[in-house]
XYZ file of C-alpha atoms in Angstrom:
315
model
C -25.892 -24.149 -59.156
C -22.187 -24.770 -59.776
C -19.408 -26.173 -57.621
C -16.533 -23.870 -56.670
C -13.134 -24.860 -55.277
C -11.331 -22.559 -52.852
C -7.611 -23.342 -52.713
C -6.019 -21.705 -49.691
C -8.454 -21.046 -46.866
C -7.003 -18.073 -45.052
C -8.941 -14.833 -44.693
C -9.227 -14.224 -48.449
C -10.240 -17.812 -49.192
C -12.864 -17.772 -46.446
C -14.220 -14.488 -47.727
C -14.568 -15.860 -51.252
C -16.285 -18.958 -49.842
C -18.930 -16.755 -48.237
C -19.474 -14.808 -51.447
C -19.838 -17.861 -53.687
C -21.967 -19.849 -51.222
C -24.293 -16.861 -50.804
C -24.738 -16.948 -54.602
C -26.007 -20.509 -54.295
C -22.871 -22.444 -55.238
C -21.515 -25.473 -53.421
C -18.064 -24.541 -52.120
C -15.205 -26.892 -51.240
C -12.308 -25.356 -49.277
C -8.851 -26.902 -49.149
C -5.543 -25.806 -47.675
C -2.298 -27.727 -47.279
C -2.048 -26.258 -43.756
C -4.519 -27.659 -41.262
C -4.063 -24.531 -39.130
C -5.656 -22.505 -41.932
C -8.733 -24.706 -42.098
C -9.139 -25.231 -38.358
C -12.116 -23.226 -37.287
C -12.809 -21.992 -40.821
C -16.510 -22.840 -40.765
C -16.905 -21.380 -37.253
C -15.332 -18.141 -38.467
C -17.585 -18.109 -41.511
C -20.647 -18.821 -39.379
C -19.926 -15.729 -37.297
C -19.680 -13.532 -40.389
C -22.850 -15.018 -41.868
C -24.755 -14.078 -38.732
C -23.804 -10.417 -39.184
C -24.640 -10.555 -42.890
C -28.039 -12.053 -42.171
C -28.743 -9.287 -39.653
C -28.093 -6.731 -42.413
C -30.176 -8.612 -45.013
C -27.091 -9.325 -47.126
C -27.665 -13.050 -47.793
C -30.118 -12.736 -50.683
C -33.013 -13.638 -48.424
C -31.373 -16.875 -47.231
C -30.633 -17.963 -43.694
C -27.082 -18.088 -42.401
C -27.478 -21.840 -41.832
C -28.519 -22.442 -45.447
C -25.456 -20.631 -46.792
C -23.130 -22.353 -44.329
C -24.450 -25.746 -45.406
C -23.033 -25.144 -48.885
C -19.468 -24.739 -47.571
C -17.370 -27.826 -46.888
C -13.779 -28.119 -45.703
C -12.075 -31.043 -47.457
C -8.842 -32.888 -46.686
C -7.520 -33.474 -50.206
C -6.897 -31.150 -53.141
C -8.572 -33.612 -55.494
C -11.746 -33.519 -53.402
C -11.923 -29.768 -53.722
C -11.344 -29.782 -57.487
C -13.727 -32.619 -58.340
C -16.558 -31.207 -60.443
C -15.586 -27.572 -59.860
C -16.351 -25.125 -62.687
C -14.458 -22.294 -61.011
C -11.261 -22.600 -58.961
C -10.167 -19.641 -56.822
C -6.541 -19.871 -55.622
C -5.512 -17.902 -52.523
C -1.995 -18.996 -51.640
C 0.800 -16.612 -50.480
C 2.196 -13.877 -52.756
C 5.164 -16.005 -53.784
C 5.826 -16.636 -57.453
C 7.293 -20.122 -57.033
C 4.420 -21.177 -54.795
C 1.916 -19.917 -57.372
C 3.665 -21.778 -60.196
C 3.662 -25.010 -58.221
C 0.058 -24.702 -57.066
C -1.205 -23.806 -60.541
C 0.628 -26.820 -61.968
C -1.170 -29.072 -59.489
C -4.545 -27.486 -60.173
C -4.170 -27.508 -63.954
C -3.312 -31.201 -63.972
C -6.193 -32.219 -61.693
C -9.096 -29.837 -62.374
C -11.821 -30.422 -64.935
C -10.512 -29.331 -68.376
C -13.314 -26.785 -68.682
C -12.833 -25.225 -65.246
C -11.627 -21.646 -64.972
C -8.578 -21.291 -62.709
C -8.322 -17.872 -61.052
C -5.780 -16.410 -58.660
C -6.568 -13.837 -55.973
C -3.058 -12.389 -56.213
C -2.900 -8.638 -55.684
C 0.489 -8.093 -57.313
C 1.762 -10.983 -59.461
C 1.092 -10.888 -63.191
C -0.717 -14.024 -64.407
C 1.804 -14.547 -67.207
C 4.502 -15.106 -64.581
C 2.913 -18.229 -63.092
C 0.857 -19.744 -65.950
C 3.229 -19.708 -68.924
C 4.266 -23.345 -68.391
C 0.771 -24.823 -68.153
C -0.989 -26.997 -70.713
C -4.271 -25.288 -69.861
C -2.893 -21.781 -69.545
C -5.673 -20.372 -71.741
C -8.164 -20.918 -68.892
C -6.044 -19.181 -66.246
C -6.259 -15.563 -65.100
C -6.353 -13.322 -62.031
C -9.540 -12.457 -60.163
C -8.335 -10.015 -57.515
C -10.874 -8.954 -54.879
C -11.044 -5.964 -52.599
C -11.275 -7.658 -49.232
C -13.769 -8.739 -48.079
C -15.453 -9.669 -51.395
C -18.758 -10.485 -49.688
C -19.054 -6.763 -48.844
C -17.120 -5.034 -51.633
C -18.338 -6.217 -55.041
C -15.508 -4.920 -57.263
C -13.136 -7.631 -58.502
C -10.351 -7.221 -61.043
C -10.291 -9.727 -63.900
C -6.764 -9.728 -65.332
C -5.838 -11.877 -68.353
C -2.414 -13.090 -69.368
C -1.474 -12.775 -73.058
C -2.798 -16.305 -73.629
C -5.999 -16.202 -71.581
C -8.827 -16.998 -73.995
C -11.686 -14.610 -74.722
C -14.062 -17.394 -73.680
C -12.389 -17.626 -70.256
C -12.712 -13.870 -69.784
C -16.388 -13.841 -70.695
C -17.179 -16.929 -68.607
C -15.468 -15.371 -65.600
C -17.146 -11.999 -66.078
C -20.603 -13.600 -66.265
C -19.882 -15.886 -63.305
C -18.853 -12.955 -61.114
C -21.851 -10.835 -62.086
C -24.200 -13.698 -61.273
C -22.522 -14.002 -57.871
C -23.182 -10.328 -57.152
C -19.781 -8.913 -58.075
C -18.805 -5.960 -60.237
C -15.938 -7.196 -62.443
C -13.296 -4.846 -63.851
C -12.189 -6.705 -66.975
C -8.743 -5.500 -68.000
C -7.728 -5.622 -71.646
C -4.228 -6.807 -70.754
C -2.069 -7.336 -67.669
C -0.214 -4.486 -65.975
C 1.723 -4.142 -62.718
C -0.650 -3.148 -59.925
C -3.714 -3.873 -62.083
C -6.287 -1.035 -61.820
C -7.262 -0.598 -58.191
C -3.789 -0.694 -56.646
C -2.590 1.848 -59.211
C -5.462 4.192 -58.340
C -5.004 3.642 -54.613
C -1.241 4.004 -54.960
C -1.554 7.373 -56.699
C -3.737 8.644 -53.864
C -1.415 7.272 -51.156
C 1.633 8.797 -52.840
C 0.061 12.250 -52.604
C -1.217 11.621 -49.053
C 2.282 10.761 -47.792
C 3.771 13.688 -49.731
C 1.329 16.212 -48.194
C 2.198 15.008 -44.678
C 5.941 14.704 -45.287
C 6.168 18.222 -46.733
C 4.209 19.720 -43.855
C 1.109 20.830 -45.765
C -1.414 18.762 -43.785
C -1.632 16.340 -40.909
C -2.808 12.748 -41.197
C -6.346 13.409 -39.993
C -6.842 16.332 -42.400
C -5.952 14.074 -45.320
C -8.358 11.411 -44.037
C -11.101 14.033 -43.674
C -10.548 15.105 -47.275
C -11.308 11.611 -48.488
C -13.759 10.396 -45.835
C -15.916 13.525 -45.686
C -15.188 14.802 -49.175
C -14.234 12.835 -52.263
C -15.375 9.430 -50.981
C -18.974 10.569 -50.568
C -19.271 10.859 -54.339
C -16.920 8.005 -55.085
C -19.039 5.616 -53.012
C -21.609 5.569 -55.819
C -19.793 7.149 -58.796
C -16.395 6.690 -60.365
C -13.963 9.497 -61.271
C -15.088 9.737 -64.899
C -18.773 9.986 -64.002
C -17.893 12.499 -61.272
C -16.263 14.914 -63.714
C -18.936 14.253 -66.348
C -21.508 15.588 -63.877
C -19.326 18.420 -62.546
C -19.482 20.697 -65.591
C -22.537 21.987 -67.482
C -21.413 20.444 -70.757
C -20.151 17.124 -69.387
C -16.755 15.502 -69.424
C -15.247 17.494 -72.331
C -16.421 20.747 -70.770
C -14.832 19.720 -67.463
C -11.502 19.047 -69.155
C -11.627 22.373 -71.022
C -12.306 24.208 -67.756
C -10.071 22.431 -65.259
C -7.286 20.497 -66.946
C -4.967 23.472 -66.456
C -5.190 23.107 -62.666
C -3.951 19.538 -62.798
C -1.395 20.262 -65.488
C 0.100 22.902 -63.184
C 0.396 20.656 -60.109
C 1.445 17.457 -61.904
C 5.211 18.264 -61.965
C 5.055 18.669 -58.170
C 3.656 15.143 -57.874
C 6.550 13.377 -59.579
C 8.771 13.240 -56.481
C 8.399 10.149 -54.300
C 8.432 10.209 -50.506
C 9.730 7.074 -48.809
C 6.674 5.857 -46.881
C 8.913 4.023 -44.411
C 11.277 6.977 -43.981
C 11.063 9.992 -41.686
C 7.408 10.625 -42.468
C 6.428 7.287 -40.921
C 7.216 8.579 -37.417
C 4.649 11.337 -37.950
C 2.027 9.116 -39.543
C 2.347 6.400 -36.925
C 2.290 8.826 -34.004
C -0.817 10.594 -35.262
C -2.612 7.336 -35.970
C -1.625 5.890 -32.566
C -3.009 8.995 -30.898
C -6.369 8.521 -32.608
C -6.345 4.717 -32.374
C -4.126 2.968 -29.799
C -2.686 -0.263 -31.190
C -4.486 -2.368 -28.576
C -7.796 -1.165 -30.074
C -6.889 -2.059 -33.648
C -8.810 -5.358 -33.708
C -11.919 -3.737 -32.273
C -11.759 -0.988 -34.877
C -11.411 -3.568 -37.659
C -14.662 -5.184 -36.512
C -16.243 -1.704 -36.495
C -15.005 -1.165 -40.066
C -16.557 -4.408 -41.298
C -19.889 -3.641 -39.658
C -19.895 -0.162 -41.161
C -19.198 -1.766 -44.540
C -22.166 -4.088 -43.988
C -24.401 -1.141 -43.172
C -23.133 0.701 -46.259
C -23.672 -2.362 -48.460
C -27.227 -2.699 -47.149
C -27.858 1.006 -47.786
C -26.451 0.841 -51.322
C -28.553 -2.249 -52.057
C -31.718 -0.438 -50.970
C -30.763 2.727 -52.863
C -29.999 0.813 -56.055
C -33.429 -0.827 -55.865
C -35.164 2.529 -55.294
C -33.316 4.352 -58.067
C -33.244 1.454 -60.509
C -29.456 1.152 -60.703
């Protein structure tokens, strides 16, 4: 298989390392901060144990996957021979520009250089590079070893070959790439999530629902369909004649409420006292870490279930 370089070995970098090593690639992790790499393989080993228990390692042992992951001391060691470079440094434009300059000058000329940034447009930190045509964003939903969707975002100068190489590479590694036609603030997933959060905060701030009722609406309502279908397929199946029939029947509902959705609520304003109090009542802050572990294990169980279902239904 191929060699992958992980630049920046915090939680996102470690998560990518697991995903790519599980796919059979040799992974080299580097970080300029030794505190980020200290204990990285021990952390990964713990996650691999849980993945193995849920049969999420493609039939491999945790030890076999871990053996493909190495922590290296020098950037050049990580980049040597890598066909894919995944950068995971802080969300700081100047840092990204500097790091991409270093990678572009040292990586193999054919290597794809991808950033995990969740907010910065690739054109903002690759415009100055000689090899800017091979640079783009590959933004995961964390953790990528459990959530397959990954946004592939080109800059205006990213080559079509780079896009196709990246798309194929991600699919082979078990991911579901969303290949954007051009860059846009927020990409796809943050814009969708942001629209939902805007309405959630507005409903609470205006006194129409409490925090838990909103969560129930998603958790025990919309998300049950969305966990295996997207919004377009959902409406396509929700009217006898398909998507056009749905629009003919129901667009008026949304047209009526849309003007009410154009007013922003400051998430950090008065409504935050309500949101925080209700969340603290349901989950005391001292239990937050424990609940995060619960979340990841539920995601593992869901991933295992979806894998089995996809095999049974031929998806």
